[in-house]
XYZ file of C-alpha atoms in Angstrom:
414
model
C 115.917 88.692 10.480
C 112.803 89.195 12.312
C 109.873 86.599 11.378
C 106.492 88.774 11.391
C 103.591 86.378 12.602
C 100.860 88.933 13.308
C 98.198 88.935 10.561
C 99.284 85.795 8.883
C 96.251 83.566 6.941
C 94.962 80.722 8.829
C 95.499 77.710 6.939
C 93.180 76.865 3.919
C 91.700 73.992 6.023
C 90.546 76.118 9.224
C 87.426 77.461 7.813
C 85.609 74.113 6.750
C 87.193 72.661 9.471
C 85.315 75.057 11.486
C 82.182 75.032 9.408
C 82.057 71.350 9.705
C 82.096 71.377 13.253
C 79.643 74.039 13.546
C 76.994 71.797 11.443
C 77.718 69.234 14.653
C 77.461 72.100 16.824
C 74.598 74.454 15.302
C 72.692 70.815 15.491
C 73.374 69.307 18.730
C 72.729 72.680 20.560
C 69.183 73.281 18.736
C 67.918 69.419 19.643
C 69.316 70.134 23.289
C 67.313 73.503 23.873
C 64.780 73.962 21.434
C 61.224 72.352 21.832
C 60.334 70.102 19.563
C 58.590 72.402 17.349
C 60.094 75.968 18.323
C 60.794 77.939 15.227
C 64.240 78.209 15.966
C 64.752 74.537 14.061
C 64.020 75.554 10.648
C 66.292 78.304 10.880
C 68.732 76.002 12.141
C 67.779 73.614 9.382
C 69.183 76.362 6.598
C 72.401 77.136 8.068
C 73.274 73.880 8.345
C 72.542 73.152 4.788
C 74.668 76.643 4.075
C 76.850 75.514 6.322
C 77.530 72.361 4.423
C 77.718 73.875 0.832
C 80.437 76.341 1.909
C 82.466 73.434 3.474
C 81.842 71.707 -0.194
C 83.179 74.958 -2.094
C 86.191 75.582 0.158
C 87.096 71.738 0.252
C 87.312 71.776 -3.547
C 88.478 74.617 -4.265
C 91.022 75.798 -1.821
C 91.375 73.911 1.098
C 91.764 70.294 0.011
C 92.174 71.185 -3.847
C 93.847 68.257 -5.085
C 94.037 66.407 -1.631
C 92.518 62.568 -1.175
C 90.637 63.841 2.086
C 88.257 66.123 0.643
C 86.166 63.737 -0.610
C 85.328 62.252 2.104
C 85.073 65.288 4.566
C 82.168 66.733 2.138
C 80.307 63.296 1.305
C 80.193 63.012 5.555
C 79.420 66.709 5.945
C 76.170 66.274 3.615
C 74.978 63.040 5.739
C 75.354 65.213 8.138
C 73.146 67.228 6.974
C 70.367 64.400 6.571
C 70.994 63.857 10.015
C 70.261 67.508 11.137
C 66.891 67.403 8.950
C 65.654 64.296 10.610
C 66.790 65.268 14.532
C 65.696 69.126 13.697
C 62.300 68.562 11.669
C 61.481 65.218 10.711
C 61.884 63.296 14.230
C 62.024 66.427 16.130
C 64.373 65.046 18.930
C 64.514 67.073 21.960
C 65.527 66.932 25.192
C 62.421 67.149 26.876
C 60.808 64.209 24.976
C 64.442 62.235 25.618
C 63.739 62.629 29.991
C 59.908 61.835 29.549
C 60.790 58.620 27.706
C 63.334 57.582 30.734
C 61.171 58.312 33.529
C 58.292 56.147 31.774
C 60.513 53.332 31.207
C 61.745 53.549 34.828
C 58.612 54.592 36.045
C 60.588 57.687 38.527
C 60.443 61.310 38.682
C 63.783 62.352 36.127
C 65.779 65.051 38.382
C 66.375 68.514 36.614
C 69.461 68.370 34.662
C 71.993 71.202 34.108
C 72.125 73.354 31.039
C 75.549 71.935 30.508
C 73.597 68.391 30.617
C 71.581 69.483 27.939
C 74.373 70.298 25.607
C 76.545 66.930 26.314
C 73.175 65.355 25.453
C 72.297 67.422 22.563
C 75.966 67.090 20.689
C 76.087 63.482 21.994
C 72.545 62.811 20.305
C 74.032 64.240 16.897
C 76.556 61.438 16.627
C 74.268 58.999 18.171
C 73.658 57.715 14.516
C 71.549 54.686 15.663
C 69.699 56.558 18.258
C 70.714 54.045 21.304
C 69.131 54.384 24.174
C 66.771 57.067 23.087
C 62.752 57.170 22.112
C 63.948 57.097 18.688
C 66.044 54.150 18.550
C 66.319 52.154 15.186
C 64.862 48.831 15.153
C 66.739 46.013 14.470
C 69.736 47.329 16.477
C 72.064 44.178 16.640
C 71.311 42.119 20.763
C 74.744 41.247 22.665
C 72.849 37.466 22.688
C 70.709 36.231 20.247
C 69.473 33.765 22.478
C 68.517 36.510 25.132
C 67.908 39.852 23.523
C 67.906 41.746 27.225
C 71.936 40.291 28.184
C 73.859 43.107 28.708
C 77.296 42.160 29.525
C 79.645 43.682 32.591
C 81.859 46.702 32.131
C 84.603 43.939 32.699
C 83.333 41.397 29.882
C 82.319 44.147 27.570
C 86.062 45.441 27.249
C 87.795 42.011 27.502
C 85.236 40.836 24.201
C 85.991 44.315 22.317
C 89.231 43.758 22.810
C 89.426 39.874 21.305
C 87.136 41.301 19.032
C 90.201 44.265 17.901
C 92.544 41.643 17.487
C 91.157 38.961 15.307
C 90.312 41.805 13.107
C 93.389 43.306 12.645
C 94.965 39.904 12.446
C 92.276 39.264 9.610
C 93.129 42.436 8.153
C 96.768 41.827 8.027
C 96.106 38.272 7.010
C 94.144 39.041 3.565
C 96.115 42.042 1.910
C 99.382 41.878 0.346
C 102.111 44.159 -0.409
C 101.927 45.771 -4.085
C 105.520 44.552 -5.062
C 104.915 40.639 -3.964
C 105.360 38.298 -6.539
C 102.443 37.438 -8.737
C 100.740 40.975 -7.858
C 101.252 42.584 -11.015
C 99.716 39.914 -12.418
C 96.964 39.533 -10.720
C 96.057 43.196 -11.053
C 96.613 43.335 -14.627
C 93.188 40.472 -15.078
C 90.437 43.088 -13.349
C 88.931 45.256 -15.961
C 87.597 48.351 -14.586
C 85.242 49.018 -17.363
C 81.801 48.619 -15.806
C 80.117 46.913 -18.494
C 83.369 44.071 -18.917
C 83.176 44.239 -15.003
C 79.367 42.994 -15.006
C 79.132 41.552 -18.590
C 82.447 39.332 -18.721
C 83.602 37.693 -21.897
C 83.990 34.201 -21.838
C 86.693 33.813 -24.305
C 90.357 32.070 -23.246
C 91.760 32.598 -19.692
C 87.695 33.435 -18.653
C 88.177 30.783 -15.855
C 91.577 31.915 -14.323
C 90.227 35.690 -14.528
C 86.930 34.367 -12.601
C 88.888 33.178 -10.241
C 91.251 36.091 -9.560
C 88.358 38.133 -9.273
C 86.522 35.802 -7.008
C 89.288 36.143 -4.654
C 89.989 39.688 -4.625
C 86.123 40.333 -3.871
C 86.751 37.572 -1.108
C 89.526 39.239 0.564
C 87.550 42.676 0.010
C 84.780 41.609 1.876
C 86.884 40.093 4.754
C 89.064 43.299 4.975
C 85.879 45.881 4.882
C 84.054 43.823 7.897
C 87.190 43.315 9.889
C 87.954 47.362 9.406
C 84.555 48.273 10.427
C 84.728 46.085 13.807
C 87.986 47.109 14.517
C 87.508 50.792 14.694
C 83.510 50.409 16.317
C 85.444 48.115 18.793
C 88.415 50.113 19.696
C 86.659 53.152 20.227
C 83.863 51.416 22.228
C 86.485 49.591 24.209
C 88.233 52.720 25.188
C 84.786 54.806 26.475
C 83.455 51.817 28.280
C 86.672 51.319 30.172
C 86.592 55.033 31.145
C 83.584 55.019 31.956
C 81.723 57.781 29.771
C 79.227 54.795 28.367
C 77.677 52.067 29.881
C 78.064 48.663 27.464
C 74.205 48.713 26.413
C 75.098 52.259 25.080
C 77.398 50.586 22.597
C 75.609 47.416 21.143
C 77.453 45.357 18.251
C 78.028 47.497 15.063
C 76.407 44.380 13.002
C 74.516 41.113 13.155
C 75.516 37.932 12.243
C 76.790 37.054 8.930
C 74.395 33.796 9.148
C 71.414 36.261 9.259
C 71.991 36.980 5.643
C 69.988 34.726 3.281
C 68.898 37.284 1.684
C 69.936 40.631 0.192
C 67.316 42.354 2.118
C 68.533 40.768 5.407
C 72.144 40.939 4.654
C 71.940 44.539 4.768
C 69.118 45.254 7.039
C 70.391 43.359 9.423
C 74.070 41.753 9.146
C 75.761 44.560 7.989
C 75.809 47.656 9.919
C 73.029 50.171 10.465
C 74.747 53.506 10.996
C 72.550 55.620 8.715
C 69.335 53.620 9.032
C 67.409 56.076 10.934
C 68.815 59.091 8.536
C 68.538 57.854 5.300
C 65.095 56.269 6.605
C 63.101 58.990 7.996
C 64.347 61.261 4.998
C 63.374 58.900 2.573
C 60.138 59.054 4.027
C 59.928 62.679 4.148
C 60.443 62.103 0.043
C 57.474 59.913 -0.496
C 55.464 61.552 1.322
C 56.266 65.068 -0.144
C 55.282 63.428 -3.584
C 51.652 62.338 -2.019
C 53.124 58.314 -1.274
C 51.771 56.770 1.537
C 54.528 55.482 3.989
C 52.967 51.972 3.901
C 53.024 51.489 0.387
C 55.487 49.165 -1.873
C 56.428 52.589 -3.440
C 57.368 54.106 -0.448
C 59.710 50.723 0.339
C 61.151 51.344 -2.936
C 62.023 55.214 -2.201
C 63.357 54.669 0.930
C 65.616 51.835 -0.759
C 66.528 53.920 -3.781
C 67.597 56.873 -1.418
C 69.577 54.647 1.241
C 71.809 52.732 -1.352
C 72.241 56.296 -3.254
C 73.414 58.135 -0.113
C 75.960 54.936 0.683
C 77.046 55.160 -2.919
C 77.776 58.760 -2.046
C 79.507 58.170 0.858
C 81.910 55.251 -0.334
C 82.635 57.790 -3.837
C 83.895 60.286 -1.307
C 86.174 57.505 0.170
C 87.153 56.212 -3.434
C 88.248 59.824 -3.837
C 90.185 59.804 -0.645
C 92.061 56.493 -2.403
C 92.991 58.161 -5.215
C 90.210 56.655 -7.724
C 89.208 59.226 -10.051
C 86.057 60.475 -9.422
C 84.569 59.493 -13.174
C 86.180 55.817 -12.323
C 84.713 54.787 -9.274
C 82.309 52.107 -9.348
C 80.987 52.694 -5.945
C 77.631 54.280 -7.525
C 76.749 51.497 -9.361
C 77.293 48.842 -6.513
C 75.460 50.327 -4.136
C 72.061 50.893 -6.524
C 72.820 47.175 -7.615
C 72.142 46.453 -4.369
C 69.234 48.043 -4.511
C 68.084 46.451 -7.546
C 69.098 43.442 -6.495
C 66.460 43.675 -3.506
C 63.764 44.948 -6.204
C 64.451 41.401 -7.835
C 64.303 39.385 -5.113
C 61.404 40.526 -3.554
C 59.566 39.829 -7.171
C 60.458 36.422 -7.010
C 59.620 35.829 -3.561
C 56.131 36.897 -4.680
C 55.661 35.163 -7.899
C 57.213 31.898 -6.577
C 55.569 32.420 -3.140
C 53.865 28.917 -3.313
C 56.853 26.842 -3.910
C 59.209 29.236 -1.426
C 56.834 28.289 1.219
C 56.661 23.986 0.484
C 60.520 24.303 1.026
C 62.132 23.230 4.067
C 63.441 26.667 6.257
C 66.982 25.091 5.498
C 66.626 24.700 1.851
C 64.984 28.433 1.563
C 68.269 29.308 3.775
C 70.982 27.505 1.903
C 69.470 28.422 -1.768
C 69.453 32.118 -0.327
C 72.749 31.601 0.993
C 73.659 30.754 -2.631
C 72.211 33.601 -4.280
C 73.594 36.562 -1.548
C 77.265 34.652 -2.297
C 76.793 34.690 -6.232
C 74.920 38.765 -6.525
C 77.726 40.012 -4.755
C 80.934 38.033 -6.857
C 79.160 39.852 -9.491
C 78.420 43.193 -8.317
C 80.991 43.919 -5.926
C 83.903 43.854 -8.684
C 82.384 47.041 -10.380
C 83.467 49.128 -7.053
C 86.572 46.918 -6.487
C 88.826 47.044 -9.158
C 89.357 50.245 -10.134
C 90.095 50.720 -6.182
C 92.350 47.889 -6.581
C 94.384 48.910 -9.395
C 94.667 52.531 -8.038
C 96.142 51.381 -4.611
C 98.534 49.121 -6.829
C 99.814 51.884 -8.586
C 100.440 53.694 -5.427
C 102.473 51.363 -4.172
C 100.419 49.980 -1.049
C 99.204 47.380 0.591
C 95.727 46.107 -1.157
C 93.630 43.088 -1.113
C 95.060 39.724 -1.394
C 94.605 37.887 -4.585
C 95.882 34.695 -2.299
C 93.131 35.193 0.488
C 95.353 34.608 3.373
C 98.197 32.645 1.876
C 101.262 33.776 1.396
C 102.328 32.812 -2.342
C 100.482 33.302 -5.352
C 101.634 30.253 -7.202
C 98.686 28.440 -6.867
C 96.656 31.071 -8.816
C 98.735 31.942 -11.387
């Protein structure tokens, strides 16, 4: 029997695989050859977007219909598309303005760069999130040294720390989850509600205390698994281009500050946490307030910008719930991310009604009180996004979070 091959379909997921890549592409290409404000960015600016909503319609319904990685392919492809608006319109990258800031910072006469420099820089500059290294660079981008914010380690000392730094966090990683079948599991599972107003408004009838405390130590091991996972694939891949030489180490800086920079919510994730979208979500929240007449000083302004960053990370982390298996009218990842914003809303009132007394405290009492509250917000928000993750990857069958942080046995839980 002969097999006929010629004119056979291309898979359902080669065209928004392909449209995907040509939002990168259409992008990267128009930053790298188009002056800053050469119509040719606008234009690009709408077939990106179209781009983006056919990858949305084939994802759901052909290509990935009823496949976990859809989700997050589509929530990515529209932060994408933030991206584009910022580097196409709102920041107006371009190549040109990229070589005049160099040669004024080292104060020499740039030499002309190939066309095919251009491009590398142009597609480069599209996944250059953070804008390192560029005129548009975020602020607060994470030092190597606290103590000297101009260090920048060795090749040699920048891959040996990556690499410690890839270990400990898969050995944390390994260390706080637990196999769905271990003893004491079930249980444990069984005492998260995943109904978000038992989640935030918990009874306090019998058992309260033992559920407390399961929770408590889910949302522990949560938090230690998400910031291990996040270092250990910013690390790995950082590791691997430094060590063959495509980057220099100050092109990859840490992905995060230090967890002791977070006394407060606002600092915890401006500055401890890590600032991949900062400049999108920024600059279009910007473009927001002032479309609706806000100055981009103003407390309103703050507030849009924080409204539309937390709403475009709940976004994001939905698309990954989806890629876990949560149903899409379960997940909880909405609501914790515009707690967070809420959250800041709050504490910056009481900062300013109580700005008197905040300011006769001692700078370790202000830290150790803030301490307190960052630790208590998030046992109570986080839970709203966590358990209905945690009691879909139960019923899966997988490894999860550890109700036993990093011990082995459950016994002394339950």
């Amino acid at each position: 029997m002969t097999i006929q091959t010629a004119g056979m379909p291309p898979p359902p997921w080669a065209i928004p695989a392909l449209q995907w890549l040509l939002v990168q592409l259409v992008t990267g290409l128009t930053v790298a050859l188009a002056p800053a404000h050469s119509p040719a960015r606008p234009i690009a600016a709408v077939a990106v977007v179209a781009l983006a909503a056919s990858v949305q319609q084939h994802a759901i319904q052909q290509a990935f219909a009823g496949i976990r990685v859809g989700g997050p392919i589509v929530a990515m492809c529209w932060v994408n598309v933030l991206n584009a608006f910022d580097l196409l319109l709102l920041s107006r990258a371009s190549h040109d303005a990229q070589v005049a800031w160099e040669a004024k910072k080292t104060r020499e006469k740039t030499a002309h760069r190939s066309l095919f420099h251009r491009v590398v820089w142009g597609v480069n500059t599209m996944f250059n999130y953070r804008r390192i290294d560029t005129p548009w660079q975020i602020d607060q981008l994470p030092p190597f040294d606290a103590a000297d914010a101009a260090y920048v380690p060795s090749r040699l000392r920048y891959v040996g720390l990556a690499a410690v730094k890839v270990v400990f966090a898969l050995v944390a990683v390994q260390m706080f989850t637990v196999e769905a079948d271990e003893m004491y599991v079930a249980d444990s599972v069984a005492m998260l509600p995943t109904d978000v107003r038992t989640v935030l408004l918990p009874g306090w009838g019998e058992g309260a205390a033992r559920r407390l405390l399961v929770q408590g130590l889910f949302t522990v091991s949560f938090g230690v698994i998400c910031r291990a996972a996040i270092l250990a694939g910013y690390s790995s891949y950082a590791m691997l281009v430094v060590a063959l030489g495509f980057y220099e180490p100050v092109e990859w800086p840490p992905i995060a500050g230090s967890l002791t920079e977070a006394w407060t919510l606002r600092r915890l994730w401006s500055r401890s946490w890590h600032q991949i979208f900062r400049q999108t979500v920024v600059s279009n929240g910007n473009f927001i307030a002032s479309t609706l007449g806000i100055p981009p000083s103003s407390a309103w302004a703050c507030y849009i910008r924080l409204a539309f960053a937390f709403a475009v990370s709940g976004l994001v982390h939905l698309g990954m719930d989806l890629a876990f298996g949560v149903p899409l009218g379960q997940s909880g990842a909405m609501y914790f991310f515009m707690l967070q914003a809420v959250g800041i809303i709050v504490e910056n009132a009481f900062q300013y009604v109580f700005r008197d007394m905040v300011s006769k405290m001692s700078p370790g009492w202000r830290r150790a009180l803030g301490y307190m509250w960052v630790v208590a917000f998030l046992l109570w928000t986080t839970p709203v996004w966590l358990n209905p993750l945690v009691h879909q990857l139960h019923r899966d069958g997988v490894q999860a979070f550890s109700p036993f942080l990093c011990f082995g046995s459950g016994s002394w839980v339950l």
